[in-house]
Coordinates of C-alpha atoms and ligand atoms in Angstrom, one line a residue:
X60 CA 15.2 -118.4 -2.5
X61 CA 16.0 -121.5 -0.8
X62 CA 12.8 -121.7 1.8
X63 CA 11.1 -119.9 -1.4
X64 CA 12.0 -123.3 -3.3
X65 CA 11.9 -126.2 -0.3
X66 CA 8.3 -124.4 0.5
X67 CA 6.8 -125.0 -2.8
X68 CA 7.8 -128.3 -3.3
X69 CA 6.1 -129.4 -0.2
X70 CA 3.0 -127.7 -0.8
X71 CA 3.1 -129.1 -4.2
X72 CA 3.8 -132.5 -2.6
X73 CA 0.7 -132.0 0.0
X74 CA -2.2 -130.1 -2.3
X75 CA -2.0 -130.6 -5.8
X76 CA -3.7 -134.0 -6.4
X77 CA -5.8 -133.9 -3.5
X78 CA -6.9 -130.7 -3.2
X79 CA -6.2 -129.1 -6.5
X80 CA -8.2 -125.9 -6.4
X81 CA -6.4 -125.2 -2.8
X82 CA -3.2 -125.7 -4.6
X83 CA -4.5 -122.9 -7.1
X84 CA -5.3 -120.6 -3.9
X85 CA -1.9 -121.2 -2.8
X86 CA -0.1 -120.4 -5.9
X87 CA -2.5 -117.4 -6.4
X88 CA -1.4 -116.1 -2.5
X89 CA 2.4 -116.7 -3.3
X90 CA 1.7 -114.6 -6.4
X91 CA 0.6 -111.9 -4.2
X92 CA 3.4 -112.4 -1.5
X93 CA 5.8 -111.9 -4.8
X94 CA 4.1 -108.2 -5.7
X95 CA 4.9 -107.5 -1.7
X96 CA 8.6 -107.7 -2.6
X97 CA 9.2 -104.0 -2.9
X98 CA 7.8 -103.4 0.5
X99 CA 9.3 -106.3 2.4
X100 CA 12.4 -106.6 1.2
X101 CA 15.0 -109.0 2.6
X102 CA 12.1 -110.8 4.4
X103 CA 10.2 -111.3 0.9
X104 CA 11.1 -114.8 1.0
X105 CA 10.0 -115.8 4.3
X106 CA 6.5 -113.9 3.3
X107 CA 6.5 -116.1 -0.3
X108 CA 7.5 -119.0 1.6
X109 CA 4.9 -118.9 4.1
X110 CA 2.6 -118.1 1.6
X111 CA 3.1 -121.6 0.1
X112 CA 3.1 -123.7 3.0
X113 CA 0.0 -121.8 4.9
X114 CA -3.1 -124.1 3.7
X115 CA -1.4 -127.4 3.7
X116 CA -3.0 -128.0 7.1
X117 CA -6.2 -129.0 4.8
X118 CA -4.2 -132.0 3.7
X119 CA -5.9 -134.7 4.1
X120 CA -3.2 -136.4 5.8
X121 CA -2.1 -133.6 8.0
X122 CA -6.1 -132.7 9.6
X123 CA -6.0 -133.8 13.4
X124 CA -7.4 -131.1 15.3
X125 CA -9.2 -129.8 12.1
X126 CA -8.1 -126.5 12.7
X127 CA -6.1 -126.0 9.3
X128 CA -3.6 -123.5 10.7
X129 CA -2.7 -125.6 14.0
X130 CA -2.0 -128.9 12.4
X131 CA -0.4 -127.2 9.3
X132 CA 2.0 -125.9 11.4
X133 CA 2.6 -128.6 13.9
X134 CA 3.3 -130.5 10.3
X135 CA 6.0 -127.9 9.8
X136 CA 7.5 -127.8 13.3
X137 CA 7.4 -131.4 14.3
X138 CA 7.2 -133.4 10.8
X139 CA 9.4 -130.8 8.1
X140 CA 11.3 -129.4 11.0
X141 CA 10.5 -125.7 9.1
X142 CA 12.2 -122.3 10.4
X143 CA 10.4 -121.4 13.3
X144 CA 9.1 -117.9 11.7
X145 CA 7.3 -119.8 9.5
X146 CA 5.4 -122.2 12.0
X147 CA 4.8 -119.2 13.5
X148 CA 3.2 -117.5 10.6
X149 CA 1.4 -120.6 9.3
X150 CA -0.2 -120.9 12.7
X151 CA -1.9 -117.6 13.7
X152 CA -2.5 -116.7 9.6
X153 CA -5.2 -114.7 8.4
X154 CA -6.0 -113.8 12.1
X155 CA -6.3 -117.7 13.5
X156 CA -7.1 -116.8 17.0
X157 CA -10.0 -116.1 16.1
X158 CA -11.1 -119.3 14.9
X159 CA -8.6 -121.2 17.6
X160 CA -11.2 -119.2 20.4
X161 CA -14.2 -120.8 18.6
X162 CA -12.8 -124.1 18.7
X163 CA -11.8 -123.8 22.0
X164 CA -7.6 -124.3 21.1
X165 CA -6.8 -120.8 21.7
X166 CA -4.6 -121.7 24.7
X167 CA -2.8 -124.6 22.7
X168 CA -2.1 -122.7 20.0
X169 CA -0.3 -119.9 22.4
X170 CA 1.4 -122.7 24.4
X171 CA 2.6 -123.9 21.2
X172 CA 3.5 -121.1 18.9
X173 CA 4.9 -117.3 19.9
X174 CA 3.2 -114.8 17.3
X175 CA 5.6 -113.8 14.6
X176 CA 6.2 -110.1 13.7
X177 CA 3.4 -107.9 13.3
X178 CA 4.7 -106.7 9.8
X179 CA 4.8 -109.8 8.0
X180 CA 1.5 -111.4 9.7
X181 CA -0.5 -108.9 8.3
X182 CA 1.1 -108.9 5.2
X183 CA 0.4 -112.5 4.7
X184 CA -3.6 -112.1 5.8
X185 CA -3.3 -109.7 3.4
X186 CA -2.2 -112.2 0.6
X187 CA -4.7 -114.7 1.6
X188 CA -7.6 -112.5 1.9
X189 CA -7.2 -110.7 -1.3
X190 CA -6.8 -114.6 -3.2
X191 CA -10.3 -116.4 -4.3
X192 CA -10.0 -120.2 -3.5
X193 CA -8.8 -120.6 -7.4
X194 CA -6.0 -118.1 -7.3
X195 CA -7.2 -114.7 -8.3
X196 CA -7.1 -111.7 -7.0
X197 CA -9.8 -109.9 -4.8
X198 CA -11.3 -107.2 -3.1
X199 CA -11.0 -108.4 0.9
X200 CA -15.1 -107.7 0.4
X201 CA -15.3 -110.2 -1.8
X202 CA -13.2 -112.9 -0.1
X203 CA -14.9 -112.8 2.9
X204 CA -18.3 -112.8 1.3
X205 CA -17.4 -116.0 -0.5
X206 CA -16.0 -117.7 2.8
X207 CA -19.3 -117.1 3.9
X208 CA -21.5 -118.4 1.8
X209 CA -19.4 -121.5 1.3
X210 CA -19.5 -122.7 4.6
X211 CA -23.2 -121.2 5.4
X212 CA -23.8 -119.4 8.9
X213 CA -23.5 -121.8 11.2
X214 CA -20.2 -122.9 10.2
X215 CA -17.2 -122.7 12.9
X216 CA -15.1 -121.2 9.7
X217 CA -17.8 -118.4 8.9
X218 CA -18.2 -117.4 12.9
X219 CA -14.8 -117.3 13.3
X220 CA -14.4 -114.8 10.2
X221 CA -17.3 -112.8 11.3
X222 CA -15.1 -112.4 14.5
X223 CA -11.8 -112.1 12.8
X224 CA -13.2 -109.4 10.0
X225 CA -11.8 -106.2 11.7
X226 CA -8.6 -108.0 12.1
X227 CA -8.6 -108.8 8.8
X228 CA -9.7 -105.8 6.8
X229 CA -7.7 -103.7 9.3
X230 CA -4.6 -105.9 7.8
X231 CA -5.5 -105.9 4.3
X232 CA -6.2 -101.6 4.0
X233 CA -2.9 -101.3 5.9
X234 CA -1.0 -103.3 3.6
X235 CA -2.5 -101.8 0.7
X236 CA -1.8 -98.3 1.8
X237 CA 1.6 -99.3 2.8
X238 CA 2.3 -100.7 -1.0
X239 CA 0.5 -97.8 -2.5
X240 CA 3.1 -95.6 -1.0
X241 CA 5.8 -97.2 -1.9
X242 CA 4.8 -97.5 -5.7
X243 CA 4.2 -93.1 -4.6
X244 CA 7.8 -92.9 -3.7
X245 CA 9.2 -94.9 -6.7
X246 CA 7.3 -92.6 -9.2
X247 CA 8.0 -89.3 -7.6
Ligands
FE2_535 FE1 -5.7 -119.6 2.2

């Protein structure tokens, strides 16, 4: 618990008065990191913690390159001197290198920051994408539907989801199935 607690009071710190409904987002994703417990085990917390800390790159005070997931976790590494596996997640979540080709970071972000396990990356795109902006839970359909009409088409955010959308659902349906067999096993 003790990344679990540290992480939450710095998101808490970062989002809640300035960006409120992100903060509900990022409760509502931890919620979901939580229910992935029985799957992940022992790494549970570092999934829950990286839950919490992987918007606060929208921070008003923490945008530099306005890429949310680089300067959230060049914030971690450099600023909160986080565990590395969590820069790591905070920085490629929700399949990022996607959106660090369309900005044109994608070789800073891999200079910067090794990908972390395949496992817990997808589990947390799979907490994010199935979390509306205020918290609740979601079909992956929906989520990317709403990202999209938020930003509008010719948004940097919405072509990088159109390219990141196999990643994604790929992510999401393999973490479902992966928890719906493990809920299979406990029953039988
Ligand atoms: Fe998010």
């Amino acid at each position: 618990m003790e990344h679990v607690d540290w992480a939450y009071g710095l998101a808490k710190e970062l989002l809640e008065t300035t960006l409120p409904r992100r903060w509900a987002h990022t409760q509502g994703v931890a919620e979901r990191a939580s229910s992935l417990t029985p799957l992940l085990r022992e790494e549970a917390d570092t999934l829950i913690a990286a839950a919490l800390l992987h918007d606060i790159g929208y921070a008003p005070d923490l945008v530099d390159t306005g890429m949310h997931q680089l300067d959230g976790a060049r914030y971690l590494r450099d600023v909160a001197s986080a565990d590395r596996r969590l820069c790591r997640l905070v920085a490629y979540h929700s399949c990022a290198d996607n959106e660090a080709r369309q900005r044109d970071l994608f070789d800073v972000l891999a200079k910067e920051f090794d990908q972390e396990a395949p496992d817990l990356a997808r589990a947390l795109t799979y907490c994010d994408m199935t979390t509306s902006p205020d918290g609740r839970h979601v079909d992956v359909t929906d989520r990317l539907a709403e990202i999209h009409s938020r930003y509008g088409p010719e948004h940097v955010v919405s072509r990088s989801i159109t390219d990141a959308t196999p990643c994604i659902v790929s992510s999401v349906r393999s973490v479902e199935a992966a928890l719906s067999d493990v809920r299979q096993a406990d029953v039988g």
